[in-house]
mmCIF file of C-alpha atoms and ligand atoms in Angstrom:
data_model
loop_
_atom_site.group_PDB
_atom_site.id
_atom_site.type_symbol
_atom_site.label_atom_id
_atom_site.label_comp_id
_atom_site.label_asym_id
_atom_site.label_seq_id
_atom_site.Cartn_x
_atom_site.Cartn_y
_atom_site.Cartn_z
ATOM 1 C CA MET A 1 196.331 226.439 97.706
ATOM 2 C CA SER A 2 193.173 227.865 96.100
ATOM 3 C CA GLU A 3 191.468 230.788 97.828
ATOM 4 C CA ILE A 4 188.215 230.572 95.867
ATOM 5 C CA ARG A 5 186.913 227.030 96.072
ATOM 6 C CA LEU A 6 184.998 225.285 93.308
ATOM 7 C CA ALA A 7 182.044 224.372 95.531
ATOM 8 C CA ASN A 8 181.003 224.970 99.118
ATOM 9 C CA PRO A 9 178.123 223.190 100.891
ATOM 10 C CA VAL A 10 175.992 225.493 103.062
ATOM 11 C CA LEU A 11 175.789 224.610 106.764
ATOM 12 C CA THR A 12 173.985 227.152 108.945
ATOM 13 C CA LYS A 13 173.164 227.204 112.662
ATOM 14 C CA GLU A 14 169.549 226.359 111.784
ATOM 15 C CA MET A 15 170.744 223.195 110.012
ATOM 16 C CA LYS A 16 173.022 222.211 112.907
ATOM 17 C CA ASP A 17 170.178 222.784 115.389
ATOM 18 C CA ALA A 18 167.806 220.685 113.264
ATOM 19 C CA ALA A 19 170.393 217.872 113.074
ATOM 20 C CA LEU A 20 170.916 217.903 116.845
ATOM 21 C CA ARG A 21 167.177 217.975 117.540
ATOM 22 C CA ALA A 22 166.600 215.026 115.219
ATOM 23 C CA MET A 23 169.401 213.084 116.914
ATOM 24 C CA GLU A 24 168.004 213.743 120.374
ATOM 25 C CA THR A 25 164.302 213.236 119.698
ATOM 26 C CA GLU A 26 163.868 210.866 116.715
ATOM 27 C CA LYS A 27 164.851 207.341 115.710
ATOM 28 C CA PHE A 28 168.288 207.388 114.018
ATOM 29 C CA VAL A 29 166.888 205.306 111.149
ATOM 30 C CA LEU A 30 163.602 206.138 109.394
ATOM 31 C CA GLY A 31 162.773 208.842 111.926
ATOM 32 C CA GLU A 32 159.989 211.351 111.344
ATOM 33 C CA SER A 33 162.296 213.806 109.504
ATOM 34 C CA VAL A 34 162.847 211.241 106.743
ATOM 35 C CA TYR A 35 159.139 211.125 105.905
ATOM 36 C CA ARG A 36 158.722 214.888 106.241
ATOM 37 C CA PHE A 37 161.684 215.488 103.923
ATOM 38 C CA GLU A 38 160.188 213.089 101.379
ATOM 39 C CA GLU A 39 156.797 214.826 101.533
ATOM 40 C CA ASP A 40 158.279 218.301 101.188
ATOM 41 C CA LEU A 41 160.538 217.272 98.310
ATOM 42 C CA ALA A 42 157.616 215.579 96.517
ATOM 43 C CA GLN A 43 155.604 218.765 96.861
ATOM 44 C CA TYR A 44 158.539 220.878 95.645
ATOM 45 C CA LEU A 45 159.063 218.676 92.587
ATOM 46 C CA GLY A 46 155.335 218.313 91.852
ATOM 47 C CA VAL A 47 155.308 214.499 92.037
ATOM 48 C CA ASP A 48 153.244 211.996 94.023
ATOM 49 C CA HIS A 49 156.124 210.155 95.715
ATOM 50 C CA VAL A 50 159.691 210.768 96.840
ATOM 51 C CA ILE A 51 161.666 207.943 98.432
ATOM 52 C CA SER A 52 164.923 208.993 100.045
ATOM 53 C CA VAL A 53 167.938 206.677 99.841
ATOM 54 C CA SER A 54 171.575 206.679 100.917
ATOM 55 C CA SER A 55 173.072 208.052 97.654
ATOM 56 C CA GLY A 56 172.313 209.163 94.120
ATOM 57 C CA THR A 57 173.878 205.938 92.879
ATOM 58 C CA HIS A 58 171.368 203.868 94.848
ATOM 59 C CA ALA A 59 168.547 206.124 93.620
ATOM 60 C CA LEU A 60 169.507 205.314 90.013
ATOM 61 C CA GLN A 61 170.075 201.625 90.680
ATOM 62 C CA PHE A 62 166.745 201.156 92.470
ATOM 63 C CA ALA A 63 164.794 203.196 89.897
ATOM 64 C CA LEU A 64 166.278 201.070 87.097
ATOM 65 C CA MET A 65 165.458 197.862 88.967
ATOM 66 C CA ALA A 66 161.905 199.102 89.564
ATOM 67 C CA ALA A 67 161.667 199.925 85.832
ATOM 68 C CA GLY A 68 162.320 196.259 85.085
ATOM 69 C CA VAL A 69 165.951 196.338 83.947
ATOM 70 C CA THR A 70 167.134 192.757 83.957
ATOM 71 C CA ARG A 71 170.274 190.800 83.190
ATOM 72 C CA GLY A 72 172.358 192.359 80.426
ATOM 73 C CA ALA A 73 169.561 194.695 79.287
ATOM 74 C CA PRO A 74 170.899 197.777 77.441
ATOM 75 C CA VAL A 75 170.415 201.008 79.359
ATOM 76 C CA LEU A 76 170.912 204.033 77.122
ATOM 77 C CA THR A 77 172.683 206.990 78.714
ATOM 78 C CA VAL A 78 175.359 209.583 77.890
ATOM 79 C CA PRO A 79 179.108 209.083 78.216
ATOM 80 C CA ASN A 80 179.808 212.544 79.703
ATOM 81 C CA SER A 81 178.542 212.007 83.208
ATOM 82 C CA PHE A 82 179.856 211.055 86.610
ATOM 83 C CA ILE A 83 180.691 207.353 86.564
ATOM 84 C CA ALA A 84 177.801 206.581 88.950
ATOM 85 C CA THR A 85 175.259 206.969 86.120
ATOM 86 C CA ALA A 86 176.686 203.975 84.271
ATOM 87 C CA ASN A 87 177.678 202.115 87.462
ATOM 88 C CA ALA A 88 174.024 202.133 88.487
ATOM 89 C CA ALA A 89 172.996 200.494 85.196
ATOM 90 C CA LEU A 90 175.487 197.691 85.914
ATOM 91 C CA HIS A 91 174.467 197.418 89.591
ATOM 92 C CA ALA A 92 170.853 196.994 88.404
ATOM 93 C CA GLY A 93 171.988 194.110 86.204
ATOM 94 C CA GLY A 94 171.893 196.012 82.895
ATOM 95 C CA THR A 95 174.614 197.144 80.499
ATOM 96 C CA PRO A 96 175.269 200.833 79.821
ATOM 97 C CA VAL A 97 175.140 201.852 76.155
ATOM 98 C CA PHE A 98 175.924 205.367 75.061
ATOM 99 C CA CYS A 99 174.321 208.113 73.004
ATOM 100 C CA ASP A 100 176.369 211.202 72.102
ATOM 101 C CA ILE A 101 175.514 214.698 73.305
ATOM 102 C CA ASP A 102 174.433 218.006 71.861
ATOM 103 C CA PRO A 103 177.711 220.002 71.914
ATOM 104 C CA THR A 104 176.016 223.210 73.077
ATOM 105 C CA THR A 105 173.993 221.827 76.013
ATOM 106 C CA TYR A 106 176.192 218.801 76.891
ATOM 107 C CA THR A 107 173.003 216.754 77.304
ATOM 108 C CA MET A 108 171.680 213.721 75.392
ATOM 109 C CA ASP A 109 171.063 214.542 71.717
ATOM 110 C CA PRO A 110 167.560 213.152 71.091
ATOM 111 C CA THR A 111 168.148 212.991 67.327
ATOM 112 C CA LEU A 112 170.821 210.360 67.941
ATOM 113 C CA ILE A 113 168.557 207.975 69.856
ATOM 114 C CA GLU A 114 166.868 206.786 66.676
ATOM 115 C CA ALA A 115 170.106 206.726 64.667
ATOM 116 C CA ARG A 116 171.834 204.554 67.247
ATOM 117 C CA ARG A 117 172.527 201.007 66.104
ATOM 118 C CA GLY A 118 172.821 197.970 68.353
ATOM 119 C CA PRO A 119 170.375 196.218 70.678
ATOM 120 C CA PRO A 120 167.275 198.276 71.610
ATOM 121 C CA ALA A 121 167.447 200.023 74.968
ATOM 122 C CA VAL A 122 165.127 198.865 77.766
ATOM 123 C CA ALA A 123 165.500 202.167 79.623
ATOM 124 C CA ILE A 124 166.780 205.658 78.802
ATOM 125 C CA VAL A 125 168.767 207.649 81.366
ATOM 126 C CA PRO A 126 169.172 211.274 80.274
ATOM 127 C CA VAL A 127 171.444 213.324 82.543
ATOM 128 C CA HIS A 128 170.540 216.954 83.333
ATOM 129 C CA LEU A 129 174.230 217.762 83.419
ATOM 130 C CA PHE A 130 175.699 220.851 85.103
ATOM 131 C CA GLY A 131 172.131 221.844 86.074
ATOM 132 C CA TYR A 132 170.974 222.265 82.459
ATOM 133 C CA PRO A 133 167.786 220.317 81.708
ATOM 134 C CA CYS A 134 167.649 217.810 78.851
ATOM 135 C CA ASP A 135 165.125 218.299 76.052
ATOM 136 C CA MET A 136 162.575 216.094 77.826
ATOM 137 C CA PRO A 137 159.654 216.441 75.374
ATOM 138 C CA ARG A 138 161.876 215.260 72.493
ATOM 139 C CA ILE A 139 163.451 212.473 74.559
ATOM 140 C CA ALA A 140 159.963 211.376 75.667
ATOM 141 C CA GLU A 141 158.909 211.072 71.993
ATOM 142 C CA GLU A 142 161.898 208.830 71.291
ATOM 143 C CA ALA A 143 161.303 206.806 74.446
ATOM 144 C CA GLN A 144 157.716 206.223 73.424
ATOM 145 C CA ARG A 145 158.817 205.151 69.947
ATOM 146 C CA ILE A 146 161.078 202.428 71.362
ATOM 147 C CA SER A 147 158.781 201.702 74.350
ATOM 148 C CA ALA A 148 161.520 202.369 76.900
ATOM 149 C CA PRO A 149 160.853 204.078 80.232
ATOM 150 C CA ILE A 150 162.856 207.191 81.136
ATOM 151 C CA ILE A 151 164.809 207.326 84.372
ATOM 152 C CA GLU A 152 166.091 210.896 84.733
ATOM 153 C CA ASP A 153 169.492 211.474 86.309
ATOM 154 C CA ALA A 154 168.755 214.777 88.045
ATOM 155 C CA ALA A 155 171.682 214.511 90.481
ATOM 156 C CA GLN A 156 172.975 217.911 89.324
ATOM 157 C CA ALA A 157 169.703 219.707 88.649
ATOM 158 C CA HIS A 158 167.488 220.126 91.741
ATOM 159 C CA GLY A 159 164.881 222.710 90.750
ATOM 160 C CA ALA A 160 165.704 223.047 87.026
ATOM 161 C CA THR A 161 162.612 223.208 84.806
ATOM 162 C CA VAL A 162 161.497 222.484 81.237
ATOM 163 C CA ASP A 163 158.308 224.335 80.235
ATOM 164 C CA GLY A 164 157.723 225.048 83.922
ATOM 165 C CA THR A 165 157.888 221.399 85.036
ATOM 166 C CA LYS A 166 160.687 220.404 87.390
ATOM 167 C CA VAL A 167 163.168 217.796 86.219
ATOM 168 C CA GLY A 168 162.575 214.524 87.996
ATOM 169 C CA ALA A 169 158.851 214.817 87.176
ATOM 170 C CA PHE A 170 159.090 213.811 83.498
ATOM 171 C CA GLY A 171 160.238 210.207 83.497
ATOM 172 C CA LEU A 172 158.957 207.040 85.111
ATOM 173 C CA ALA A 173 161.339 208.155 87.866
ATOM 174 C CA GLY A 174 163.815 210.919 88.643
ATOM 175 C CA CYS A 175 167.000 210.421 90.649
ATOM 176 C CA PHE A 176 168.702 212.979 92.879
ATOM 177 C CA SER A 177 171.975 213.092 94.790
ATOM 178 C CA PHE A 178 172.666 215.180 97.893
ATOM 179 C CA TYR A 179 176.440 214.689 97.770
ATOM 180 C CA PRO A 180 178.178 217.722 99.384
ATOM 181 C CA SER A 181 178.918 219.500 96.082
ATOM 182 C CA LYS A 182 175.281 219.428 94.910
ATOM 183 C CA ASN A 183 172.690 222.249 94.870
ATOM 184 C CA LEU A 184 170.897 220.591 97.833
ATOM 185 C CA THR A 185 172.971 218.796 100.475
ATOM 186 C CA VAL A 186 172.360 216.856 103.692
ATOM 187 C CA GLY A 187 175.609 216.844 105.670
ATOM 188 C CA GLY A 188 176.805 213.585 104.096
ATOM 189 C CA ASP A 189 175.829 211.183 101.347
ATOM 190 C CA GLY A 190 172.197 210.952 100.312
ATOM 191 C CA GLY A 191 169.836 210.601 97.391
ATOM 192 C CA ALA A 192 166.180 210.312 96.393
ATOM 193 C CA VAL A 193 163.873 208.834 93.777
ATOM 194 C CA SER A 194 160.866 210.840 92.576
ATOM 195 C CA THR A 195 157.966 209.186 90.775
ATOM 196 C CA ASN A 196 154.239 209.362 90.044
ATOM 197 C CA ASP A 197 154.052 205.577 89.775
ATOM 198 C CA PRO A 198 152.902 203.888 93.018
ATOM 199 C CA LYS A 199 154.454 200.549 92.018
ATOM 200 C CA VAL A 200 157.860 202.129 91.408
ATOM 201 C CA ALA A 201 157.572 203.938 94.731
ATOM 202 C CA ASP A 202 156.689 200.735 96.540
ATOM 203 C CA THR A 203 159.576 198.768 94.977
ATOM 204 C CA VAL A 204 162.151 201.486 95.719
ATOM 205 C CA ARG A 205 160.854 201.755 99.294
ATOM 206 C CA LYS A 206 161.418 198.023 99.758
ATOM 207 C CA LEU A 207 164.787 197.964 97.972
ATOM 208 C CA ARG A 208 166.214 200.626 100.282
ATOM 209 C CA ASP A 209 164.973 198.833 103.414
ATOM 210 C CA CYS A 210 166.099 195.194 103.200
ATOM 211 C CA GLY A 211 163.172 194.184 100.967
ATOM 212 C CA ARG A 212 160.792 194.557 103.921
ATOM 213 C CA THR A 213 157.025 194.180 103.779
ATOM 214 C CA SER A 214 156.962 194.240 107.592
ATOM 215 C CA GLN A 215 159.689 194.111 110.252
ATOM 216 C CA TYR A 216 160.695 190.479 109.634
ATOM 217 C CA GLU A 217 158.966 189.644 106.366
ATOM 218 C CA HIS A 218 160.824 190.382 103.122
ATOM 219 C CA ASP A 219 159.402 189.675 99.680
ATOM 220 C CA ILE A 220 162.326 190.930 97.561
ATOM 221 C CA ILE A 221 166.107 190.939 97.998
ATOM 222 C CA GLY A 222 166.758 194.417 99.303
ATOM 223 C CA TYR A 223 169.596 196.609 100.540
ATOM 224 C CA THR A 224 170.406 198.705 103.591
ATOM 225 C CA ALA A 225 170.344 202.032 101.764
ATOM 226 C CA ARG A 226 168.176 204.458 103.723
ATOM 227 C CA LEU A 227 168.821 208.170 104.209
ATOM 228 C CA ASN A 228 169.855 208.874 107.833
ATOM 229 C CA THR A 229 167.330 210.783 109.945
ATOM 230 C CA VAL A 230 169.896 213.480 110.789
ATOM 231 C CA SER A 231 170.637 214.008 107.089
ATOM 232 C CA ALA A 232 166.934 214.281 106.303
ATOM 233 C CA ALA A 233 166.564 216.919 109.045
ATOM 234 C CA ILE A 234 169.321 218.987 107.383
ATOM 235 C CA GLY A 235 167.749 218.440 103.950
ATOM 236 C CA LEU A 236 164.388 219.718 105.238
ATOM 237 C CA VAL A 237 165.963 223.027 106.234
ATOM 238 C CA GLN A 238 167.995 223.282 103.015
ATOM 239 C CA LEU A 239 164.977 222.658 100.804
ATOM 240 C CA ARG A 240 163.367 225.877 102.036
ATOM 241 C CA SER A 241 166.284 227.869 100.577
ATOM 242 C CA LEU A 242 166.810 225.911 97.360
ATOM 243 C CA ASP A 243 164.952 228.334 95.060
ATOM 244 C CA GLU A 244 166.746 231.345 96.517
ATOM 245 C CA TRP A 245 170.135 229.609 96.163
ATOM 246 C CA ASN A 246 169.366 228.597 92.571
ATOM 247 C CA GLU A 247 168.425 232.211 91.834
ATOM 248 C CA ARG A 248 171.783 233.318 93.232
ATOM 249 C CA ARG A 249 173.569 230.794 91.033
ATOM 250 C CA ARG A 250 171.646 232.207 88.034
ATOM 251 C CA SER A 251 172.670 235.761 88.856
ATOM 252 C CA PHE A 252 176.338 234.719 89.137
ATOM 253 C CA ALA A 253 176.013 232.940 85.788
ATOM 254 C CA LEU A 254 174.632 236.109 84.211
ATOM 255 C CA GLU A 255 177.550 238.060 85.632
ATOM 256 C CA TYR A 256 180.044 235.518 84.247
ATOM 257 C CA ASP A 257 178.231 235.622 80.855
ATOM 258 C CA THR A 258 178.599 239.400 80.675
ATOM 259 C CA ARG A 259 182.264 239.378 81.618
ATOM 260 C CA LEU A 260 183.349 236.465 79.411
ATOM 261 C CA ARG A 261 181.143 236.990 76.366
ATOM 262 C CA ASP A 262 183.734 238.385 73.927
ATOM 263 C CA LEU A 263 186.754 236.160 74.529
ATOM 264 C CA PRO A 264 188.191 234.412 71.451
ATOM 265 C CA ASP A 265 188.085 230.609 71.054
ATOM 266 C CA PHE A 266 185.901 230.442 74.114
ATOM 267 C CA ALA A 267 182.318 229.270 74.665
ATOM 268 C CA LEU A 268 179.889 230.077 77.483
ATOM 269 C CA PRO A 269 177.462 227.544 78.984
ATOM 270 C CA PRO A 270 174.016 227.250 77.370
ATOM 271 C CA SER A 271 171.769 230.147 78.417
ATOM 272 C CA PRO A 272 168.287 229.873 79.864
ATOM 273 C CA THR A 273 165.547 229.977 77.202
ATOM 274 C CA SER A 274 161.796 230.554 77.325
ATOM 275 C CA ARG A 275 161.494 226.774 77.899
ATOM 276 C CA MET A 276 164.678 225.797 79.778
ATOM 277 C CA ASN A 277 165.462 227.176 83.224
ATOM 278 C CA PRO A 278 168.810 225.768 84.407
ATOM 279 C CA VAL A 279 170.157 225.834 87.968
ATOM 280 C CA TYR A 280 173.903 226.141 87.235
ATOM 281 C CA HIS A 281 175.160 223.299 89.368
ATOM 282 C CA LEU A 282 178.398 224.146 87.578
ATOM 283 C CA TYR A 283 179.383 227.015 85.293
ATOM 284 C CA VAL A 284 181.210 225.191 82.519
ATOM 285 C CA VAL A 285 183.102 227.095 79.839
ATOM 286 C CA ARG A 286 184.915 225.777 76.836
ATOM 287 C CA ALA A 287 188.373 227.021 75.811
ATOM 288 C CA VAL A 288 190.782 225.882 73.132
ATOM 289 C CA LEU A 289 193.668 226.632 75.530
ATOM 290 C CA ARG A 290 191.820 225.024 78.451
ATOM 291 C CA ASP A 291 194.835 223.586 80.255
ATOM 292 C CA LYS A 292 196.737 226.894 80.159
ATOM 293 C CA LEU A 293 193.663 228.667 81.499
ATOM 294 C CA LYS A 294 193.300 226.115 84.296
ATOM 295 C CA HIS A 295 196.940 226.613 85.355
ATOM 296 C CA HIS A 296 196.616 230.384 85.200
ATOM 297 C CA LEU A 297 193.517 230.301 87.434
ATOM 298 C CA ALA A 298 195.180 227.940 89.917
ATOM 299 C CA ALA A 299 198.103 230.391 90.184
ATOM 300 C CA ALA A 300 195.537 233.160 90.823
ATOM 301 C CA GLY A 301 194.014 231.110 93.688
ATOM 302 C CA VAL A 302 190.899 229.944 91.823
ATOM 303 C CA GLU A 303 189.958 226.279 92.057
ATOM 304 C CA THR A 304 188.544 224.791 88.848
ATOM 305 C CA ALA A 305 187.880 221.233 87.630
ATOM 306 C CA ILE A 306 187.093 219.212 84.527
ATOM 307 C CA HIS A 307 183.747 217.409 84.547
ATOM 308 C CA TYR A 308 184.704 214.944 83.226
ATOM 309 C CA PRO A 309 188.226 214.375 81.875
ATOM 310 C CA ILE A 310 187.683 210.698 80.940
ATOM 311 C CA PRO A 311 184.364 209.946 79.221
ATOM 312 C CA LEU A 312 182.600 206.831 80.464
ATOM 313 C CA HIS A 313 183.210 204.852 77.254
ATOM 314 C CA ARG A 314 186.943 205.286 77.924
ATOM 315 C CA GLN A 315 186.913 204.321 81.619
ATOM 316 C CA PRO A 316 189.087 201.286 82.369
ATOM 317 C CA ALA A 317 186.388 199.916 84.686
ATOM 318 C CA PHE A 318 183.988 199.625 81.737
ATOM 319 C CA ALA A 319 186.422 198.089 79.234
ATOM 320 C CA ALA A 320 184.636 194.769 79.374
ATOM 321 C CA TYR A 321 181.171 196.301 78.948
ATOM 322 C CA VAL A 322 181.420 199.033 76.298
ATOM 323 C CA LEU A 323 180.159 197.975 72.881
ATOM 324 C CA PRO A 324 182.765 198.300 70.070
ATOM 325 C CA ALA A 325 180.585 200.864 68.233
ATOM 326 C CA ASP A 326 180.358 203.038 71.364
ATOM 327 C CA ALA A 327 184.107 202.824 71.956
ATOM 328 C CA GLN A 328 184.756 204.949 68.847
ATOM 329 C CA ALA A 329 181.702 206.881 67.798
ATOM 330 C CA LEU A 330 181.085 209.522 70.461
ATOM 331 C CA PRO A 331 182.916 212.509 68.954
ATOM 332 C CA GLU A 332 181.037 215.333 70.694
ATOM 333 C CA THR A 333 181.726 213.869 74.125
ATOM 334 C CA ASP A 334 185.415 213.362 73.311
ATOM 335 C CA ALA A 335 185.710 216.931 72.000
ATOM 336 C CA ALA A 336 183.992 218.363 75.089
ATOM 337 C CA ALA A 337 186.268 216.422 77.462
ATOM 338 C CA ALA A 338 189.279 218.065 75.801
ATOM 339 C CA SER A 339 188.092 221.658 76.214
ATOM 340 C CA ILE A 340 185.625 222.100 79.120
ATOM 341 C CA LEU A 341 186.433 223.785 82.423
ATOM 342 C CA SER A 342 184.173 224.217 85.471
ATOM 343 C CA LEU A 343 184.392 227.572 87.287
ATOM 344 C CA PRO A 344 183.295 228.223 90.896
ATOM 345 C CA ILE A 345 179.588 228.877 91.337
ATOM 346 C CA TYR A 346 177.621 228.452 94.572
ATOM 347 C CA PRO A 347 175.298 230.587 96.708
ATOM 348 C CA GLU A 348 177.987 231.777 99.115
ATOM 349 C CA LEU A 349 180.295 233.026 96.375
ATOM 350 C CA ARG A 350 180.699 236.785 96.699
ATOM 351 C CA ASP A 351 180.007 239.275 93.898
ATOM 352 C CA HIS A 352 183.636 240.380 93.858
ATOM 353 C CA ASP A 353 184.752 236.722 93.482
ATOM 354 C CA VAL A 354 183.071 236.548 90.068
ATOM 355 C CA ALA A 355 184.648 239.882 89.086
ATOM 356 C CA TYR A 356 188.043 238.590 90.242
ATOM 357 C CA ILE A 357 187.695 235.309 88.337
ATOM 358 C CA GLY A 358 186.489 237.174 85.216
ATOM 359 C CA ASP A 359 189.527 239.475 85.358
ATOM 360 C CA ALA A 360 191.877 236.520 85.882
ATOM 361 C CA ILE A 361 190.424 234.774 82.812
ATOM 362 C CA ALA A 362 190.730 237.939 80.700
ATOM 363 C CA GLN A 363 194.334 238.299 81.854
ATOM 364 C CA SER A 364 195.108 234.728 80.811
ATOM 365 C CA PHE A 365 193.824 235.544 77.303
ATOM 366 C CA GLU A 366 195.879 238.760 77.158
ATOM 367 C CA ARG A 367 199.007 236.765 78.045
ATOM 368 C CA ALA A 368 198.255 234.178 75.366
ATOM 369 C CA ALA A 369 197.813 237.004 72.824
ATOM 370 C CA ASP A 370 201.173 238.534 73.899
ATOM 371 C CA VAL A 371 202.903 235.185 73.373
ATOM 372 C CA VAL A 372 201.428 234.907 69.852
ATOM 373 C CA ALA A 373 202.405 238.526 69.047
HETATM 374 C C1 PLP B 1 175.248 213.070 87.216
HETATM 375 C C2 PLP B 1 175.410 212.276 88.480
HETATM 376 N N1 PLP B 1 174.800 211.083 88.585
HETATM 377 C C3 PLP B 1 174.895 210.346 89.699
HETATM 378 C C4 PLP B 1 175.628 210.783 90.787
HETATM 379 C C5 PLP B 1 175.751 209.863 91.962
HETATM 380 O O1 PLP B 1 175.368 210.424 93.159
HETATM 381 P P1 PLP B 1 176.038 209.936 94.553
HETATM 382 O O2 PLP B 1 177.428 210.466 94.574
HETATM 383 O O3 PLP B 1 175.156 210.560 95.569
HETATM 384 O O4 PLP B 1 175.988 208.457 94.567
HETATM 385 C C6 PLP B 1 176.264 212.033 90.724
HETATM 386 C C7 PLP B 1 177.023 212.638 91.838
HETATM 387 O O5 PLP B 1 177.794 212.297 92.548
HETATM 388 C C8 PLP B 1 176.180 212.792 89.544
HETATM 389 O O6 PLP B 1 176.780 213.970 89.440
#
């Protein structure tokens, strides 16, 4: 049984009070808190519209549908993501096709978009993985070249910025998840689409609410996929602390960096730069002896995980959809899957937890060195 957990959603008395108040005084569905949460999140992200939905998967699906993805259309994304990224392309009617990653940032390598063979993509879905933002200006150049809209998967990167602009504000739309492990949570499942495009906003709003134009008139085939009022009330309170929590994650990351910098056959996550400000949804290291390290940490009471052990182009569920070229030619993603390890990082981690985990990792390396000697 691990003593230091990998992630830990924050739930304070203020959040519980807000949830109870919303339950007692508002409509359960599309109550006032939903609209207030959307307004506050739009302001935080610097976009015109935010439409909350019931999950990050629905956010991606609806954004892709609003972007015009139709039957069989190729949707270009990365194979090292949670399966929902590619599921959403299929739910929208498209087909996921894959572009390999930059091995140092684990995000879409823009130089490979042009080199990619096969049918042209109708939409590009870069994933700001582990809280590290993609190179959006370069991806935008490529997207413009092939005339494909960008739908950002920002499920792991609430508040991360590129050149001072928040992720989710670059593409035609940005998609967020509030699943309990994320940087911003809502006491259950939840998600949101951000956009500056009023037509996209309007379509997503209808898709989440049964295709409604009014109570009993529906002009598109929609879904029941709204964010619950109680969840929105919790999200409203959480949003006020998001920057402070992200700052705490950054300070833990700095502490990990300092402690782990000199280990052999070991790589740290990409650092912030003058342009990229990550939010460390996860602190992901890379180790040649990854599995030994994972076992050693488990024995020391530290929960870790691999995000993700099976790349999407190797998932059994996608066997019928993955193009033959993609099935073989994604070497950076395959190499990462074999060596990455996610360490605990979240606002309520204590300073001495990071010191303890750092010491446990160093000890694992000393043991490995003893075995070799
Ligand atoms: C990168 C990424 N995309 C999409 C999703 C889907 O979000 P949800 O679980 O809210 O459907 C998640 C998280 O779960 C994710 O991490």
